[in-house]
PDB file of C-alpha atoms in Angstrom:
ATOM      1  CA  MET A  24       0.000   0.000   0.000  1.00 44.00           C
ATOM      2  CA  THR A  25       1.181   3.451  -0.789  1.00 42.00           C
ATOM      3  CA  ASP A  26       2.818   5.244   2.104  1.00 45.00           C
ATOM      4  CA  THR A  27       0.341   7.766   3.496  1.00 42.00           C
ATOM      5  CA  THR A  28       2.320   9.250   6.345  1.00 44.00           C
ATOM      6  CA  THR A  29       2.380  12.741   4.871  1.00 46.00           C
ATOM      7  CA  ALA A  30       0.566  15.309   6.979  1.00 46.00           C
ATOM      8  CA  PRO A  31      -2.956  16.215   5.815  1.00 51.00           C
ATOM      9  CA  GLU A  32      -3.212  18.980   3.280  1.00 47.00           C
ATOM     10  CA  SER A  33      -5.724  21.787   3.248  1.00 44.00           C
ATOM     11  CA  GLU A  34      -8.445  21.807   0.606  1.00 44.00           C
ATOM     12  CA  SER A  35      -6.705  24.678  -1.186  1.00 38.00           C
ATOM     13  CA  THR A  36      -3.274  23.794  -2.469  1.00 38.00           C
ATOM     14  CA  PRO A  37      -0.949  26.810  -2.220  1.00 39.00           C
ATOM     15  CA  ALA A  38       0.053  28.270  -5.556  1.00 41.00           C
ATOM     16  CA  PRO A  39       3.729  28.660  -6.424  1.00 41.00           C
ATOM     17  CA  ALA A  40       5.475  31.563  -4.772  1.00 41.00           C
ATOM     18  CA  ARG A  41       5.228  34.811  -6.698  1.00 42.00           C
ATOM     19  CA  GLN A  42       8.072  35.279  -9.077  1.00 44.00           C
ATOM     20  CA  ARG A  43      10.039  38.501  -9.089  1.00 42.00           C
ATOM     21  CA  PRO A  44       9.346  40.794 -12.029  1.00 45.00           C
ATOM     22  CA  ALA A  45      11.883  40.483 -14.816  1.00 44.00           C
ATOM     23  CA  ARG A  46      14.373  43.322 -14.841  1.00 44.00           C
ATOM     24  CA  GLN A  47      14.154  45.879 -17.593  1.00 44.00           C
ATOM     25  CA  GLY A  48      16.407  44.541 -20.301  1.00 44.00           C
ATOM     26  CA  GLY A  49      16.774  47.750 -22.252  1.00 43.00           C
ATOM     27  CA  ARG A  50      15.440  51.246 -22.813  1.00 44.00           C
ATOM     28  CA  GLY A  51      11.714  51.291 -23.399  1.00 46.00           C
ATOM     29  CA  ARG A  52      11.242  47.546 -22.626  1.00 46.00           C
ATOM     30  CA  PRO A  53       8.556  47.166 -19.949  1.00 48.00           C
ATOM     31  CA  GLN A  54       9.102  44.927 -16.995  1.00 49.00           C
ATOM     32  CA  ALA A  55       7.132  41.709 -16.802  1.00 50.00           C
ATOM     33  CA  LYS A  56       3.847  42.092 -14.944  1.00 47.00           C
ATOM     34  CA  PRO A  57       4.077  40.390 -11.538  1.00 51.00           C
ATOM     35  CA  GLN A  58       1.834  37.431 -10.912  1.00 53.00           C
ATOM     36  CA  ASN A  59      -0.937  37.538  -8.356  1.00 53.00           C
ATOM     37  CA  PRO A  60       0.343  36.829  -4.866  1.00 54.00           C
ATOM     38  CA  ALA A  61      -0.110  33.273  -3.669  1.00 56.00           C
ATOM     39  CA  ARG A  62      -3.055  32.695  -1.398  1.00 57.00           C
ATOM     40  CA  ALA A  63      -2.264  31.296   2.015  1.00 56.00           C
ATOM     41  CA  PRO A  64      -3.573  27.731   2.430  1.00 60.00           C
ATOM     42  CA  ARG A  65      -6.526  27.244   4.705  1.00 65.00           C
ATOM     43  CA  ALA A  66      -5.627  25.946   8.134  1.00 72.00           C
ATOM     44  CA  VAL A  67      -6.237  22.250   8.795  1.00 75.00           C
ATOM     45  CA  HIS A  68      -8.956  21.614  11.350  1.00 84.00           C
ATOM     46  CA  PRO A  69      -7.219  20.683  14.632  1.00 90.00           C
ATOM     47  CA  VAL A  70      -9.217  17.462  14.997  1.00 93.00           C
ATOM     48  CA  LEU A  71      -8.224  16.399  11.480  1.00 93.00           C
ATOM     49  CA  GLN A  72      -4.618  16.971  12.503  1.00 92.00           C
ATOM     50  CA  GLN A  73      -5.230  14.726  15.518  1.00 93.00           C
ATOM     51  CA  LEU A  74      -6.806  12.074  13.290  1.00 94.00           C
ATOM     52  CA  PHE A  75      -3.779  12.173  10.997  1.00 92.00           C
ATOM     53  CA  GLU A  76      -1.488  11.602  13.969  1.00 93.00           C
ATOM     54  CA  LEU A  77      -3.664   8.751  15.262  1.00 93.00           C
ATOM     55  CA  HIS A  78      -4.494   7.103  11.900  1.00 93.00           C
ATOM     56  CA  PRO A  79      -2.129   8.395   9.186  1.00 91.00           C
ATOM     57  CA  LYS A  80      -3.155   5.741   6.658  1.00 89.00           C
ATOM     58  CA  MET A  81      -6.683   7.136   6.488  1.00 92.00           C
ATOM     59  CA  PHE A  82      -6.205  10.838   7.189  1.00 91.00           C
ATOM     60  CA  GLY A  83      -2.873  11.512   5.468  1.00 84.00           C
ATOM     61  CA  ALA A  84      -1.889  12.301   1.899  1.00 79.00           C
ATOM     62  CA  GLN A  85      -4.200   9.675   0.414  1.00 84.00           C
ATOM     63  CA  PHE A  86      -7.934   9.898   1.042  1.00 92.00           C
ATOM     64  CA  LEU A  87      -9.953   6.685   0.950  1.00 95.00           C
ATOM     65  CA  PRO A  88     -13.641   6.066   1.647  1.00 97.00           C
ATOM     66  CA  LEU A  89     -14.162   5.383   5.350  1.00 97.00           C
ATOM     67  CA  LYS A  90     -16.051   2.382   6.676  1.00 96.00           C
ATOM     68  CA  LEU A  91     -19.551   3.021   7.956  1.00 95.00           C
ATOM     69  CA  GLY A  92     -19.635   3.515  11.715  1.00 95.00           C
ATOM     70  CA  VAL A  93     -16.137   4.997  11.901  1.00 95.00           C
ATOM     71  CA  TYR A  94     -17.420   7.918  13.993  1.00 96.00           C
ATOM     72  CA  GLN A  95     -18.476   5.635  16.828  1.00 96.00           C
ATOM     73  CA  GLU A  96     -15.307   3.575  16.472  1.00 96.00           C
ATOM     74  CA  LEU A  97     -13.079   6.633  16.770  1.00 96.00           C
ATOM     75  CA  LEU A  98     -14.910   7.799  19.902  1.00 96.00           C
ATOM     76  CA  ALA A  99     -14.540   4.353  21.452  1.00 96.00           C
ATOM     77  CA  LEU A 100     -10.833   4.133  20.594  1.00 95.00           C
ATOM     78  CA  HIS A 101      -9.889   7.643  21.740  1.00 95.00           C
ATOM     79  CA  PRO A 102     -12.388   8.764  24.413  1.00 94.00           C
ATOM     80  CA  ASP A 103      -9.865  11.024  26.145  1.00 93.00           C
ATOM     81  CA  VAL A 104      -8.639  12.687  22.951  1.00 93.00           C
ATOM     82  CA  LEU A 105     -11.660  13.166  20.685  1.00 94.00           C
ATOM     83  CA  LYS A 106     -14.807  15.078  21.606  1.00 95.00           C
ATOM     84  CA  ARG A 107     -18.118  14.086  20.037  1.00 95.00           C
ATOM     85  CA  ASP A 108     -19.174  17.417  18.535  1.00 95.00           C
ATOM     86  CA  GLU A 109     -15.695  18.363  17.325  1.00 95.00           C
ATOM     87  CA  LEU A 110     -15.173  14.945  15.760  1.00 96.00           C
ATOM     88  CA  LYS A 111     -18.526  15.162  13.962  1.00 96.00           C
ATOM     89  CA  VAL A 112     -17.583  18.528  12.454  1.00 96.00           C
ATOM     90  CA  ALA A 113     -14.123  17.305  11.430  1.00 95.00           C
ATOM     91  CA  LEU A 114     -15.438  14.150   9.764  1.00 96.00           C
ATOM     92  CA  GLY A 115     -18.034  16.216   7.931  1.00 95.00           C
ATOM     93  CA  LEU A 116     -15.304  18.475   6.553  1.00 95.00           C
ATOM     94  CA  HIS A 117     -13.266  15.412   5.582  1.00 95.00           C
ATOM     95  CA  ALA A 118     -16.175  13.678   3.814  1.00 95.00           C
ATOM     96  CA  ARG A 119     -17.100  16.845   1.877  1.00 95.00           C
ATOM     97  CA  SER A 120     -13.547  17.570   0.776  1.00 95.00           C
ATOM     98  CA  MET A 121     -12.775  17.296  -2.932  1.00 96.00           C
ATOM     99  CA  ARG A 122     -10.149  14.584  -2.482  1.00 94.00           C
ATOM    100  CA  TYR A 123     -12.513  12.403  -0.448  1.00 96.00           C
ATOM    101  CA  LEU A 124     -15.327  12.817  -2.982  1.00 97.00           C
ATOM    102  CA  GLU A 125     -12.932  12.005  -5.821  1.00 97.00           C
ATOM    103  CA  SER A 126     -11.969   8.786  -4.040  1.00 96.00           C
ATOM    104  CA  VAL A 127     -15.621   7.775  -3.637  1.00 97.00           C
ATOM    105  CA  ALA A 128     -16.385   8.743  -7.248  1.00 97.00           C
ATOM    106  CA  ALA A 129     -13.483   6.572  -8.449  1.00 96.00           C
ATOM    107  CA  GLY A 130     -15.207   3.513  -6.955  1.00 95.00           C
ATOM    108  CA  HIS A 131     -12.667   2.717  -4.251  1.00 96.00           C
ATOM    109  CA  PRO A 132     -14.032   0.480  -1.469  1.00 96.00           C
ATOM    110  CA  ARG A 133     -14.543   1.611   2.086  1.00 97.00           C
ATOM    111  CA  HIS A 134     -11.550   1.097   4.391  1.00 96.00           C
ATOM    112  CA  ASP A 135     -11.074   0.617   8.105  1.00 95.00           C
ATOM    113  CA  LEU A 136      -8.789   2.769  10.243  1.00 94.00           C
ATOM    114  CA  ASN A 137      -5.826   0.529   9.361  1.00 92.00           C
ATOM    115  CA  GLY A 138      -6.275   1.254   5.668  1.00 92.00           C
ATOM    116  CA  GLU A 139      -7.706  -2.187   4.846  1.00 95.00           C
ATOM    117  CA  PRO A 140     -10.663  -2.458   2.422  1.00 96.00           C
ATOM    118  CA  VAL A 141     -13.779  -3.787   4.121  1.00 96.00           C
ATOM    119  CA  GLU A 142     -16.822  -3.172   1.884  1.00 95.00           C
ATOM    120  CA  ARG A 143     -18.061  -1.588  -1.324  1.00 96.00           C
ATOM    121  CA  VAL A 144     -19.465   1.914  -1.379  1.00 96.00           C
ATOM    122  CA  ALA A 145     -23.185   1.879  -2.139  1.00 96.00           C
ATOM    123  CA  PRO A 146     -23.982   2.731  -5.795  1.00 96.00           C
ATOM    124  CA  GLU A 147     -26.031   5.784  -4.804  1.00 95.00           C
ATOM    125  CA  HIS A 148     -23.096   7.211  -2.849  1.00 96.00           C
ATOM    126  CA  VAL A 149     -20.737   6.692  -5.789  1.00 97.00           C
ATOM    127  CA  HIS A 150     -23.250   8.363  -8.097  1.00 96.00           C
ATOM    128  CA  HIS A 151     -23.737  11.404  -5.901  1.00 95.00           C
ATOM    129  CA  ALA A 152     -19.961  11.762  -5.452  1.00 97.00           C
ATOM    130  CA  ILE A 153     -19.466  11.704  -9.242  1.00 97.00           C
ATOM    131  CA  MET A 154     -22.086  14.407  -9.688  1.00 96.00           C
ATOM    132  CA  GLU A 155     -20.711  16.599  -6.897  1.00 96.00           C
ATOM    133  CA  VAL A 156     -17.152  16.374  -8.234  1.00 97.00           C
ATOM    134  CA  PHE A 157     -18.465  17.226 -11.716  1.00 97.00           C
ATOM    135  CA  ARG A 158     -20.370  20.268 -10.453  1.00 96.00           C
ATOM    136  CA  ARG A 159     -17.393  21.623  -8.528  1.00 97.00           C
ATOM    137  CA  ARG A 160     -14.968  21.128 -11.408  1.00 97.00           C
ATOM    138  CA  GLN A 161     -17.364  22.505 -14.007  1.00 96.00           C
ATOM    139  CA  ALA A 162     -17.927  25.636 -11.927  1.00 96.00           C
ATOM    140  CA  ARG A 163     -14.186  26.394 -12.151  1.00 95.00           C
ATOM    141  CA  SER A 164     -13.613  25.357 -15.772  1.00 96.00           C
ATOM    142  CA  ASN A 165     -14.450  26.815 -19.178  1.00 96.00           C
ATOM    143  CA  GLU A 166     -14.155  23.324 -20.669  1.00 96.00           C
ATOM    144  CA  ASP A 167     -17.194  21.078 -21.045  1.00 96.00           C
ATOM    145  CA  LEU A 168     -16.555  18.298 -18.520  1.00 96.00           C
ATOM    146  CA  ARG A 169     -19.711  16.322 -19.232  1.00 95.00           C
ATOM    147  CA  PRO A 170     -17.913  13.642 -21.310  1.00 96.00           C
ATOM    148  CA  TYR A 171     -15.641  12.877 -18.350  1.00 95.00           C
ATOM    149  CA  ALA A 172     -18.586  12.684 -15.939  1.00 96.00           C
ATOM    150  CA  ARG A 173     -20.512  10.483 -18.379  1.00 96.00           C
ATOM    151  CA  ALA A 174     -17.568   8.072 -18.626  1.00 96.00           C
ATOM    152  CA  GLN A 175     -17.415   7.858 -14.825  1.00 96.00           C
ATOM    153  CA  LEU A 176     -21.142   7.208 -14.636  1.00 96.00           C
ATOM    154  CA  ILE A 177     -20.838   4.397 -17.188  1.00 96.00           C
ATOM    155  CA  GLU A 178     -18.137   2.749 -15.078  1.00 96.00           C
ATOM    156  CA  ALA A 179     -20.207   3.203 -11.924  1.00 96.00           C
ATOM    157  CA  ILE A 180     -23.343   1.739 -13.526  1.00 95.00           C
ATOM    158  CA  GLU A 181     -21.447  -1.292 -14.831  1.00 93.00           C
ATOM    159  CA  ALA A 182     -19.712  -1.806 -11.477  1.00 94.00           C
ATOM    160  CA  SER A 183     -23.035  -1.673  -9.629  1.00 94.00           C
ATOM    161  CA  GLY A 184     -24.387  -4.655 -11.553  1.00 90.00           C
ATOM    162  CA  LEU A 185     -27.846  -3.051 -11.442  1.00 92.00           C
ATOM    163  CA  SER A 186     -30.347  -2.788 -14.257  1.00 91.00           C
ATOM    164  CA  LYS A 187     -31.301   0.669 -15.488  1.00 92.00           C
ATOM    165  CA  GLU A 188     -34.545   0.562 -13.531  1.00 93.00           C
ATOM    166  CA  ASP A 189     -32.867  -0.568 -10.296  1.00 94.00           C
ATOM    167  CA  TYR A 190     -30.095   1.984 -10.644  1.00 94.00           C
ATOM    168  CA  LEU A 191     -32.523   4.850 -11.161  1.00 93.00           C
ATOM    169  CA  LEU A 192     -34.597   3.653  -8.210  1.00 92.00           C
ATOM    170  CA  CYS A 193     -31.434   3.447  -6.111  1.00 91.00           C
ATOM    171  CA  ILE A 194     -30.221   6.992  -6.719  1.00 90.00           C
ATOM    172  CA  ARG A 195     -33.753   8.442  -6.628  1.00 83.00           C
ATOM    173  CA  GLN A 196     -33.377  12.240  -6.486  1.00 72.00           C
ATOM    174  CA  GLN A 197     -31.949  13.752  -9.670  1.00 78.00           C
ATOM    175  CA  ASP A 198     -31.606  17.222 -11.130  1.00 87.00           C
ATOM    176  CA  GLU A 199     -31.748  18.111 -14.816  1.00 90.00           C
ATOM    177  CA  VAL A 200     -27.990  17.797 -15.303  1.00 91.00           C
ATOM    178  CA  SER A 201     -27.905  14.371 -13.682  1.00 91.00           C
ATOM    179  CA  VAL A 202     -30.887  13.189 -15.744  1.00 92.00           C
ATOM    180  CA  ALA A 203     -29.238  14.310 -18.992  1.00 94.00           C
ATOM    181  CA  LEU A 204     -25.917  12.667 -18.154  1.00 94.00           C
ATOM    182  CA  LEU A 205     -27.625   9.443 -17.116  1.00 94.00           C
ATOM    183  CA  ASP A 206     -29.662   9.364 -20.333  1.00 94.00           C
ATOM    184  CA  ASP A 207     -26.441   9.691 -22.338  1.00 95.00           C
ATOM    185  CA  ALA A 208     -24.699   7.063 -20.199  1.00 95.00           C
ATOM    186  CA  PHE A 209     -27.499   4.502 -20.548  1.00 94.00           C
ATOM    187  CA  SER A 210     -27.756   5.183 -24.294  1.00 95.00           C
ATOM    188  CA  GLU A 211     -24.046   4.501 -24.708  1.00 94.00           C
ATOM    189  CA  LEU A 212     -24.278   1.356 -22.570  1.00 93.00           C
ATOM    190  CA  ALA A 213     -27.191   0.114 -24.679  1.00 93.00           C
ATOM    191  CA  GLU A 214     -25.218   0.771 -27.868  1.00 93.00           C
ATOM    192  CA  GLN A 215     -22.197  -1.096 -26.492  1.00 90.00           C
ATOM    193  CA  ALA A 216     -24.394  -4.023 -25.436  1.00 89.00           C
ATOM    194  CA  ALA A 217     -25.991  -4.171 -28.902  1.00 92.00           C
ATOM    195  CA  LYS A 218     -22.563  -4.291 -30.554  1.00 91.00           C
ATOM    196  CA  ARG A 219     -21.415  -7.065 -28.210  1.00 91.00           C
ATOM    197  CA  ASP A 220     -24.569  -9.054 -28.884  1.00 90.00           C
ATOM    198  CA  ALA A 221     -24.156  -8.627 -32.636  1.00 92.00           C
ATOM    199  CA  LEU A 222     -20.581  -9.852 -32.419  1.00 92.00           C
ATOM    200  CA  ARG A 223     -21.684 -12.868 -30.377  1.00 90.00           C
ATOM    201  CA  SER A 224     -24.355 -13.751 -32.960  1.00 91.00           C
ATOM    202  CA  MET A 225     -21.861 -13.433 -35.822  1.00 92.00           C
ATOM    203  CA  PHE A 226     -19.305 -15.572 -33.982  1.00 90.00           C
ATOM    204  CA  GLU A 227     -21.785 -18.324 -33.148  1.00 89.00           C
ATOM    205  CA  ALA A 228     -23.034 -18.381 -36.741  1.00 90.00           C
ATOM    206  CA  SER A 229     -19.492 -18.547 -38.138  1.00 91.00           C
ATOM    207  CA  GLY A 230     -18.620 -21.924 -36.628  1.00 90.00           C
ATOM    208  CA  LYS A 231     -15.019 -20.794 -36.268  1.00 90.00           C
ATOM    209  CA  SER A 232     -12.666 -20.559 -33.338  1.00 91.00           C
ATOM    210  CA  VAL A 233     -12.022 -17.251 -31.650  1.00 90.00           C
ATOM    211  CA  ALA A 234      -8.625 -16.965 -33.315  1.00 91.00           C
ATOM    212  CA  GLU A 235     -10.043 -17.785 -36.777  1.00 88.00           C
ATOM    213  CA  PHE A 236     -12.956 -15.385 -36.330  1.00 88.00           C
ATOM    214  CA  ALA A 237     -10.682 -12.571 -35.169  1.00 90.00           C
ATOM    215  CA  ASP A 238      -8.311 -13.142 -38.062  1.00 92.00           C
ATOM    216  CA  MET A 239     -11.191 -13.141 -40.559  1.00 90.00           C
ATOM    217  CA  TYR A 240     -12.265  -9.653 -39.433  1.00 89.00           C
ATOM    218  CA  GLY A 241      -8.816  -8.291 -38.591  1.00 92.00           C
ATOM    219  CA  MET A 242      -9.571  -8.079 -34.882  1.00 93.00           C
ATOM    220  CA  ASP A 243      -7.557  -8.712 -31.738  1.00 93.00           C
ATOM    221  CA  PRO A 244      -8.308 -12.274 -30.518  1.00 90.00           C
ATOM    222  CA  ASP A 245      -8.051 -11.272 -26.866  1.00 92.00           C
ATOM    223  CA  GLU A 246     -10.474  -8.402 -27.378  1.00 92.00           C
ATOM    224  CA  VAL A 247     -12.894 -10.708 -29.195  1.00 89.00           C
ATOM    225  CA  ALA A 248     -12.700 -13.211 -26.338  1.00 91.00           C
ATOM    226  CA  ARG A 249     -13.409 -10.503 -23.738  1.00 89.00           C
ATOM    227  CA  THR A 250     -16.317  -9.140 -25.771  1.00 89.00           C
ATOM    228  CA  LEU A 251     -17.844 -12.606 -26.194  1.00 89.00           C
ATOM    229  CA  GLU A 252     -17.461 -13.275 -22.478  1.00 89.00           C
ATOM    230  CA  ARG A 253     -19.280 -10.059 -21.578  1.00 82.00           C
ATOM    231  CA  ALA A 254     -22.039 -10.730 -24.109  1.00 83.00           C
ATOM    232  CA  ARG A 255     -22.608 -14.235 -22.765  1.00 84.00           C
ATOM    233  CA  ALA A 256     -22.576 -13.016 -19.168  1.00 80.00           C
ATOM    234  CA  ALA A 257     -25.189 -10.383 -20.018  1.00 75.00           C
ATOM    235  CA  GLN A 258     -27.306 -12.987 -21.785  1.00 71.00           C
ATOM    236  CA  THR A 259     -27.131 -15.259 -18.729  1.00 72.00           C
ATOM    237  CA  THR A 260     -28.032 -12.401 -16.404  1.00 61.00           C
ATOM    238  CA  GLN A 261     -31.043 -11.431 -18.498  1.00 59.00           C
ATOM    239  CA  ALA A 262     -32.263 -15.013 -18.548  1.00 58.00           C
ATOM    240  CA  ALA A 263     -31.994 -15.229 -14.767  1.00 53.00           C
ATOM    241  CA  VAL A 264     -33.960 -12.037 -14.051  1.00 50.00           C
ATOM    242  CA  PRO A 265     -37.107 -12.979 -12.091  1.00 55.00           C
ATOM    243  CA  ALA A 266     -40.551 -11.617 -12.804  1.00 50.00           C
ATOM    244  CA  PRO A 267     -41.209  -8.128 -11.414  1.00 47.00           C
ATOM    245  CA  ALA A 268     -42.196  -8.159  -7.755  1.00 48.00           C
ATOM    246  CA  GLU A 269     -44.647  -5.935  -5.964  1.00 49.00           C
ATOM    247  CA  PRO A 270     -43.217  -2.463  -5.205  1.00 45.00           C
ATOM    248  CA  ALA A 271     -41.355  -2.339  -1.913  1.00 44.00           C
ATOM    249  CA  ASP A 272     -42.249   0.109   0.814  1.00 44.00           C
ATOM    250  CA  GLU A 273     -40.993   3.524  -0.300  1.00 41.00           C
ATOM    251  CA  ALA A 274     -39.392   4.322   3.046  1.00 40.00           C
ATOM    252  CA  ALA A 275     -37.306   1.143   2.914  1.00 40.00           C
ATOM    253  CA  ALA A 276     -35.948   2.139  -0.515  1.00 40.00           C
ATOM    254  CA  THR A 277     -34.633   5.491   0.655  1.00 39.00           C
ATOM    255  CA  PRO A 278     -30.805   5.448   0.461  1.00 42.00           C
ATOM    256  CA  THR A 279     -28.781   6.034   3.602  1.00 41.00           C
ATOM    257  CA  PRO A 280     -26.571   9.158   3.473  1.00 42.00           C
ATOM    258  CA  ASP A 281     -22.857   8.569   3.028  1.00 54.00           C
ATOM    259  CA  ALA A 282     -21.861   9.408   6.591  1.00 50.00           C
ATOM    260  CA  PRO A 283     -18.654   7.784   7.870  1.00 58.00           C
TER     261      PRO A 283
END
């Protein structure tokens, strides 16, 4: 595991120190305009500093999703060091930080205080992290970042193993931006699935081996094998889907907030 013993950083990374203006190189040549002065980094919350000292693998340079129930565990482990209200505020700051959200959005599993993975992050929490990271980045960028967010959503949907209907039910609340990105993501997934299914049908009708089929169409045999495997797995999953059940109680379907 990557060494994470570096002290926690503030949310704002300090910009490089201001360079000195270039000296006038000759008569009439203006000096270079000085850059804006670097902003001082925001101070680290004192409790987060304590958490880094107590558990550097989880509160150091690398941020990883925390296991559920870590708040109670920290209070039980350090009753004389950590205070309930202060710890709650510090963990809230940590969980809302950009680096933490990026880690959740990337699909990393939840980890215990020793830095060991213990469980998957719920699909709805991954989804909301992807959307929050997208909103924050887009607000600071003139570039259209929707393609990047759409690619992350596609990975998250595939990793969840949920159907479109179950995924939409899982994440529930959506705004217009999220709806548009999800529509694009599901359209692309459907197109990819159709191409895989077409390739599977062509392969089965050809009566050839994977190597012969790939050579006939100038394709990579390994890529053909992976595509066929995914197409067959999807076909098996579709065949195993049970008949629709009665709707579950709405309150039971409400996702639990991503609180460490």
